[in-house]
Amino acid sequence: MSFLEKVNEFISIAKQSNFDIAKIYAQDPNGVYSTLLVVLLIVLIIVFFIRRSIKISSAVKLVSNIQNSNDFDEYDSKLSKLATELPKRGPRLANSINAQKNDLLQRELNLLKDFNIKDKINKYKQISTQYALISQNSKKYKIDDLTSYFDEKSKTLLDENLALEIKEYSENTNFSENDVEFVNSIVAYANTTNEPAELLNPLIEQINRFSYSYNLDLFKFTKALDKQNSVQVYKNCSEKLNEALSSEENRVSNVILSYMLENDEQEVVYSYITNLKSDIYLQDLYFNFFAKTEDINVDLAFVANETKIASDYSNHIDCKITDNWRDLTYINHIIKSPRVLEIIGHISYRNVLERIERLEKDEETNKAITEALQIARRAEVIANEAKEIARQK
């Protein structure tokens, strides 16, 4: 018996029994079960379509409501939900997204305006990923305008919009120590692209507009860069700064040199002063640094420089030796430094050598006396210990 025949038979029995469930069940229990299953199936189908309709309506409503978001993360979360729902909610949702696609993009770009460049890079990458997913998930609906739009925007958001953001950041930044994390984020992103130089060369050009010789902020920025995270920018800035400091003609600001002396860059400053050829600038440095600090090596760097300037090297060196005449290490350091002999003259130089010789002899004598006293004291202790042992026996 077919299913339809069973249904007709069940209805006939129901009429004869005046729809009394007990009588119907007594005559045809299997028919009751079958009917209940059919009714349940119908109810489930109705519920399914109702719920689906509600979800579709909710998703379509979300397309409009998403534009009221005032927070990027909230917006991105809703967009992610739309991208996920798209392949499950049918052409109505797809058409709704297609109709409002430009508004969706513009609202999201507006929400990005106040982020710093590091966050913008991360946000643009998020948007690009979402748009690529929407494009992929919309293909089943054969709406070419929708699919191609989000596919194209997923690329141009990075290649054009984000590139412009990086360009604007580069042109409006003074590059201080606080900018290192932002520059590193640009470098990291650029090195994930096919042509890193397209983003990094304009950035480097903007950095190089500033003076490595006079701009203390740029000096601190350069020193804060590291080879691993800053890569191309680190290479450029380090080379430019080294060129400025190693040039025998280039002027480096007193401010930068003072900062270096205070921050473990003394050797570079000594070398810079020693090798500077510009008599005008060396003279200026002389007035600012010579005999102005407790660091004798700064003074000796001037002494080592053969460039002629108005100076009082000899008197200053004589005073330093006289004031520290018992410090053998200090005097030896001075007397063995380049051009000191030439500056103080042979007679003074010989006198200092004689003084050093006397100090060394005194030092050796004092050392021998000290050692002899220590041996004597030790011998006395041993002798006392021996007497005590003998008395106990």
Coordinates of C-alpha atoms in Angstrom, one line a residue:
M1 CA 0.0 0.0 0.0
S2 CA 1.4 3.4 -1.0
F3 CA 1.8 6.3 1.4
L4 CA -1.0 8.2 -0.2
E5 CA -3.4 5.2 0.2
K6 CA -2.4 4.9 3.9
V7 CA -3.2 8.6 4.4
N8 CA -6.6 8.2 2.7
E9 CA -7.4 5.2 4.8
F10 CA -6.4 7.0 8.0
I11 CA -8.6 10.0 7.1
S12 CA -11.6 7.6 6.3
I13 CA -11.2 5.9 9.7
A14 CA -10.9 9.3 11.4
K15 CA -14.2 10.4 9.9
Q16 CA -16.0 7.2 10.8
S17 CA -14.7 7.6 14.4
N18 CA -15.8 11.2 14.5
F19 CA -12.0 12.0 15.0
D20 CA -11.9 10.2 18.3
I21 CA -8.2 9.6 18.8
A22 CA -8.8 6.6 21.1
K23 CA -11.0 4.9 18.5
I24 CA -8.7 5.8 15.7
Y25 CA -5.7 4.4 17.5
A26 CA -7.6 1.1 18.3
Q27 CA -8.4 0.6 14.6
D28 CA -5.1 1.8 13.1
P29 CA -2.2 2.4 15.6
N30 CA 0.3 2.5 12.8
G31 CA -1.6 5.1 11.0
V32 CA -1.6 7.3 14.1
Y33 CA 2.2 7.0 14.4
S34 CA 2.7 7.7 10.7
T35 CA 0.4 10.8 10.8
L36 CA 2.2 12.1 13.9
L37 CA 5.5 11.7 12.1
V38 CA 4.2 13.5 9.1
V39 CA 2.8 16.3 11.2
L40 CA 6.1 16.6 13.1
L41 CA 8.0 16.7 9.8
I42 CA 5.8 19.4 8.5
V43 CA 6.2 21.4 11.7
L44 CA 10.0 21.0 11.6
I45 CA 10.1 22.2 7.9
I46 CA 7.9 25.2 8.8
V47 CA 10.2 26.0 11.8
F48 CA 13.3 25.6 9.6
F49 CA 12.0 28.0 7.0
I50 CA 10.8 30.5 9.6
R51 CA 14.2 30.5 11.3
R52 CA 16.0 30.8 8.0
S53 CA 13.8 33.7 7.0
I54 CA 14.5 35.4 10.4
K55 CA 18.2 34.8 10.0
I56 CA 18.2 36.2 6.4
S57 CA 16.2 39.2 7.6
S58 CA 18.6 39.7 10.5
A59 CA 21.6 39.5 8.2
V60 CA 20.1 41.9 5.7
K61 CA 19.3 44.3 8.6
L62 CA 22.9 44.0 9.7
V63 CA 24.1 45.3 6.4
S64 CA 22.3 48.6 7.2
N65 CA 23.0 48.7 10.9
I66 CA 26.7 48.0 10.6
Q67 CA 27.1 51.5 9.3
N68 CA 26.0 52.9 12.6
S69 CA 29.1 51.5 14.3
N70 CA 31.4 54.0 15.9
D71 CA 34.1 51.6 16.8
F72 CA 36.4 49.8 14.3
D73 CA 36.6 46.6 16.1
E74 CA 32.8 46.4 16.4
Y75 CA 32.5 47.2 12.7
D76 CA 35.0 44.6 11.8
S77 CA 33.3 42.0 14.0
K78 CA 30.0 42.6 12.2
L79 CA 31.6 42.5 8.8
S80 CA 33.2 39.2 9.7
K81 CA 29.8 37.9 10.6
L82 CA 28.4 39.1 7.2
A83 CA 31.2 37.4 5.4
T84 CA 30.5 34.1 7.3
E85 CA 26.7 34.3 6.8
L86 CA 26.9 35.2 3.1
P87 CA 27.1 31.7 1.6
K88 CA 24.3 30.5 3.9
R89 CA 21.7 33.2 3.6
G90 CA 20.9 33.3 -0.1
P91 CA 20.8 35.9 -2.8
R92 CA 18.8 38.4 -0.8
L93 CA 21.7 39.1 1.5
A94 CA 24.1 39.1 -1.4
N95 CA 22.0 41.7 -3.2
S96 CA 21.8 43.8 -0.1
I97 CA 25.6 43.8 0.4
N98 CA 26.0 44.6 -3.3
A99 CA 23.6 47.6 -3.1
Q100 CA 25.5 49.1 -0.1
K101 CA 29.1 48.0 -0.9
N102 CA 30.4 51.5 -1.4
D103 CA 28.8 52.8 1.8
L104 CA 30.3 49.8 3.7
L105 CA 33.8 50.6 2.5
Q106 CA 33.5 54.4 3.1
R107 CA 32.3 53.9 6.7
E108 CA 35.1 51.5 7.5
L109 CA 37.7 53.9 6.0
N110 CA 36.3 56.8 8.2
L111 CA 36.7 54.7 11.3
L112 CA 40.4 54.3 10.5
K113 CA 41.3 58.0 10.4
D114 CA 42.4 58.4 14.0
F115 CA 44.6 55.3 14.3
N116 CA 48.4 55.5 14.2
I117 CA 50.2 54.0 11.3
K118 CA 51.1 50.8 13.1
D119 CA 47.5 50.1 13.9
K120 CA 46.4 51.2 10.4
I121 CA 48.6 48.6 8.9
N122 CA 47.0 45.9 11.0
K123 CA 43.5 47.2 10.4
Y124 CA 43.9 47.5 6.7
K125 CA 45.2 43.9 6.6
Q126 CA 42.1 42.8 8.5
I127 CA 39.8 44.6 6.1
S128 CA 41.6 43.1 3.1
T129 CA 41.2 39.6 4.5
Q130 CA 37.4 40.2 5.2
Y131 CA 36.9 41.6 1.6
A132 CA 38.7 38.6 0.1
L133 CA 36.4 36.3 2.1
I134 CA 33.3 38.2 1.0
S135 CA 34.4 37.9 -2.6
Q136 CA 35.0 34.2 -2.3
N137 CA 31.7 33.5 -0.5
S138 CA 29.7 35.5 -3.0
K139 CA 30.7 33.5 -6.1
K140 CA 27.9 31.0 -5.8
Y141 CA 25.3 33.7 -6.5
K142 CA 26.8 34.7 -9.8
I143 CA 26.7 38.4 -9.0
D144 CA 29.8 39.5 -10.9
D145 CA 29.6 43.1 -9.7
L146 CA 29.6 42.0 -6.0
T147 CA 32.4 39.4 -6.4
S148 CA 34.7 41.5 -8.5
Y149 CA 34.2 44.6 -6.3
F150 CA 35.3 42.9 -3.1
D151 CA 38.1 41.0 -4.8
E152 CA 39.5 44.3 -6.3
K153 CA 39.1 46.2 -3.0
S154 CA 40.9 43.5 -1.0
K155 CA 44.0 44.3 -3.1
T156 CA 43.7 48.1 -3.7
L157 CA 43.1 48.7 0.1
L158 CA 46.7 47.6 0.6
D159 CA 48.3 48.6 -2.7
E160 CA 46.7 52.1 -2.8
N161 CA 45.0 53.1 0.4
L162 CA 47.5 51.8 2.8
A163 CA 50.4 52.8 0.6
L164 CA 49.0 56.4 0.7
E165 CA 48.7 56.2 4.5
I166 CA 52.3 55.2 4.7
K167 CA 53.3 58.0 2.4
E168 CA 51.4 60.6 4.4
Y169 CA 53.0 59.4 7.6
S170 CA 56.4 59.6 6.1
E171 CA 55.9 63.2 4.9
N172 CA 54.5 64.4 8.2
T173 CA 56.9 62.8 10.7
N174 CA 60.0 64.3 12.2
F175 CA 61.4 60.8 13.1
S176 CA 62.2 60.9 16.8
E177 CA 62.9 57.9 19.0
N178 CA 59.1 57.4 19.5
D179 CA 58.7 56.7 15.8
V180 CA 60.9 53.6 15.8
E181 CA 58.0 51.2 16.5
F182 CA 56.0 52.8 13.7
V183 CA 58.8 52.7 11.2
N184 CA 59.5 49.0 12.2
S185 CA 55.9 48.2 11.5
I186 CA 56.2 49.7 8.0
V187 CA 59.4 47.8 7.3
A188 CA 57.8 44.5 8.5
Y189 CA 54.8 45.0 6.3
A190 CA 56.8 46.2 3.3
N191 CA 58.9 43.1 3.5
T192 CA 55.8 40.9 3.1
T193 CA 55.0 42.6 -0.3
N194 CA 56.5 41.7 -3.6
E195 CA 58.2 45.1 -4.0
P196 CA 59.4 46.3 -0.6
A197 CA 61.3 49.2 -2.1
E198 CA 58.1 50.8 -3.5
L199 CA 57.1 51.5 0.1
L200 CA 60.5 51.8 1.8
N201 CA 62.4 54.0 -0.7
P202 CA 60.0 57.0 -0.3
L203 CA 60.2 56.5 3.5
I204 CA 64.0 56.5 3.5
E205 CA 64.0 59.6 1.3
Q206 CA 61.9 61.4 3.8
I207 CA 64.2 60.4 6.7
N208 CA 67.2 61.6 4.8
R209 CA 65.7 65.1 4.4
F210 CA 66.9 65.7 8.0
S211 CA 70.5 66.3 9.1
Y212 CA 72.4 63.5 10.7
S213 CA 74.9 66.1 11.8
Y214 CA 72.6 68.5 13.6
N215 CA 69.3 66.7 14.4
L216 CA 69.5 65.2 17.8
D217 CA 66.1 63.5 17.4
L218 CA 67.2 61.8 14.2
F219 CA 70.4 60.7 16.0
K220 CA 68.4 59.1 18.8
F221 CA 66.0 57.6 16.2
T222 CA 68.9 56.1 14.4
K223 CA 70.5 54.7 17.5
A224 CA 67.1 53.1 18.5
L225 CA 66.8 51.2 15.3
D226 CA 68.0 47.6 15.2
K227 CA 69.2 45.4 12.3
Q228 CA 66.6 42.7 12.8
N229 CA 63.4 44.8 12.9
S230 CA 64.4 47.9 11.0
V231 CA 66.4 46.1 8.2
Q232 CA 66.6 48.5 5.2
V233 CA 66.0 51.7 7.3
Y234 CA 68.6 50.6 9.9
K235 CA 71.2 50.1 7.1
N236 CA 70.5 53.5 5.5
C237 CA 70.4 55.5 8.8
S238 CA 73.5 53.8 10.3
E239 CA 75.5 54.4 7.1
K240 CA 74.4 58.0 6.9
L241 CA 75.3 58.7 10.6
N242 CA 78.6 56.9 10.3
E243 CA 79.4 59.0 7.3
A244 CA 78.7 62.2 9.2
L245 CA 80.8 61.2 12.2
S246 CA 83.7 59.8 10.2
S247 CA 84.0 62.6 7.7
E248 CA 87.1 64.8 8.4
E249 CA 85.3 67.9 7.0
N250 CA 81.7 67.4 8.2
R251 CA 80.4 69.5 11.1
V252 CA 78.5 67.6 13.9
S253 CA 76.4 69.6 16.3
N254 CA 77.8 70.3 19.8
V255 CA 74.5 69.0 21.1
I256 CA 74.9 65.7 19.5
L257 CA 78.5 65.4 20.6
S258 CA 77.6 66.2 24.2
Y259 CA 74.8 63.6 24.1
M260 CA 77.2 61.0 22.8
L261 CA 79.8 61.8 25.5
E262 CA 77.0 61.2 28.1
N263 CA 75.7 58.0 26.6
D264 CA 78.6 55.6 26.0
E265 CA 79.6 57.0 22.6
Q266 CA 82.9 58.6 23.9
E267 CA 85.2 56.7 21.5
V268 CA 83.4 57.9 18.5
V269 CA 83.6 61.5 19.7
Y270 CA 87.4 61.2 20.5
S271 CA 88.0 59.9 16.9
Y272 CA 85.8 62.6 15.4
I273 CA 87.7 65.4 17.2
T274 CA 91.1 63.9 16.5
N275 CA 90.5 63.6 12.7
L276 CA 88.6 66.9 12.1
K277 CA 90.3 69.0 9.4
S278 CA 88.2 72.1 9.6
D279 CA 90.1 74.6 11.6
I280 CA 87.1 76.8 12.0
Y281 CA 84.9 74.1 13.4
L282 CA 87.7 72.6 15.5
Q283 CA 88.2 76.0 17.1
D284 CA 84.5 76.1 17.9
L285 CA 84.7 72.7 19.5
Y286 CA 87.8 73.7 21.4
F287 CA 85.9 76.5 23.1
N288 CA 83.0 74.2 23.9
F289 CA 84.8 71.0 25.0
F290 CA 88.5 71.5 25.7
A291 CA 89.2 71.5 29.5
K292 CA 85.4 71.7 30.1
T293 CA 84.9 68.1 31.4
E294 CA 86.6 65.6 33.7
D295 CA 87.3 63.3 30.7
I296 CA 91.0 63.8 29.9
N297 CA 90.5 61.8 26.7
V298 CA 88.4 64.6 25.2
D299 CA 91.3 67.0 25.8
L300 CA 93.8 64.5 24.5
A301 CA 91.7 64.1 21.3
F302 CA 92.3 67.8 20.6
V303 CA 96.0 67.5 21.4
A304 CA 96.2 64.6 18.9
N305 CA 94.7 66.7 16.1
E306 CA 97.4 68.3 13.9
T307 CA 95.0 71.1 12.6
K308 CA 96.3 74.5 13.8
I309 CA 94.0 76.5 16.0
A310 CA 94.4 79.0 18.9
S311 CA 94.9 76.8 21.9
D312 CA 96.6 76.4 25.3
Y313 CA 97.2 72.6 25.1
S314 CA 100.7 72.8 26.8
N315 CA 99.6 74.6 30.0
H316 CA 96.5 72.5 30.4
I317 CA 98.5 69.2 30.1
D318 CA 101.1 70.5 32.5
C319 CA 98.4 71.3 35.0
K320 CA 96.8 67.9 34.7
I321 CA 100.1 66.1 35.2
T322 CA 100.9 68.4 38.2
D323 CA 97.5 68.0 39.8
N324 CA 97.7 64.2 39.5
W325 CA 101.4 63.7 40.0
R326 CA 101.0 60.7 42.3
D327 CA 98.6 58.8 40.0
L328 CA 101.1 56.8 37.9
T329 CA 98.4 55.2 35.7
Y330 CA 96.9 58.6 34.9
I331 CA 100.3 60.3 34.1
N332 CA 101.4 57.3 31.9
H333 CA 98.2 57.6 30.0
I334 CA 98.7 61.3 29.2
I335 CA 102.4 61.0 28.4
K336 CA 101.9 58.1 26.0
S337 CA 99.1 59.8 24.1
P338 CA 99.7 61.1 20.5
R339 CA 101.5 64.5 20.2
V340 CA 101.9 65.1 23.9
L341 CA 105.7 65.2 23.5
E342 CA 105.4 67.7 20.8
I343 CA 103.0 69.9 22.8
I344 CA 104.8 70.0 26.2
G345 CA 108.4 69.9 24.7
H346 CA 111.3 67.6 25.3
I347 CA 112.4 69.0 28.6
S348 CA 109.0 68.8 30.3
Y349 CA 108.5 65.4 28.7
R350 CA 111.9 64.2 30.2
N351 CA 110.9 65.6 33.6
V352 CA 107.7 63.7 33.5
L353 CA 109.5 60.5 32.6
E354 CA 111.8 60.9 35.5
R355 CA 108.9 61.5 37.8
I356 CA 107.3 58.4 36.5
E357 CA 110.5 56.4 37.0
R358 CA 110.7 57.7 40.6
L359 CA 107.1 56.8 41.3
E360 CA 107.6 53.3 39.8
K361 CA 110.7 52.8 42.1
D362 CA 108.8 54.1 45.1
E363 CA 105.9 51.8 44.2
E364 CA 108.2 48.8 43.9
T365 CA 110.0 49.7 47.2
N366 CA 106.7 50.2 49.0
K367 CA 105.5 46.9 47.6
A368 CA 108.6 45.1 48.7
I369 CA 108.3 46.6 52.2
T370 CA 104.7 45.6 52.4
E371 CA 105.4 42.1 51.4
A372 CA 108.3 41.8 53.9
L373 CA 106.0 43.1 56.7
Q374 CA 103.4 40.5 55.7
I375 CA 106.0 37.7 55.8
A376 CA 107.2 38.9 59.2
R377 CA 103.8 39.0 60.6
R378 CA 103.0 35.5 59.3
A379 CA 106.3 34.2 60.7
E380 CA 105.4 35.7 64.1
V381 CA 102.1 34.0 64.1
I382 CA 103.7 30.6 63.2
A383 CA 106.3 31.1 66.0
N384 CA 103.6 31.8 68.5
E385 CA 101.6 28.8 67.4
A386 CA 104.7 26.6 67.8
K387 CA 105.4 27.9 71.3
E388 CA 101.8 27.2 72.3
I389 CA 102.0 23.6 71.0
A390 CA 105.4 23.1 72.9
R391 CA 104.0 24.4 76.2
Q392 CA 100.9 22.1 75.9
K393 CA 103.2 19.0 75.5

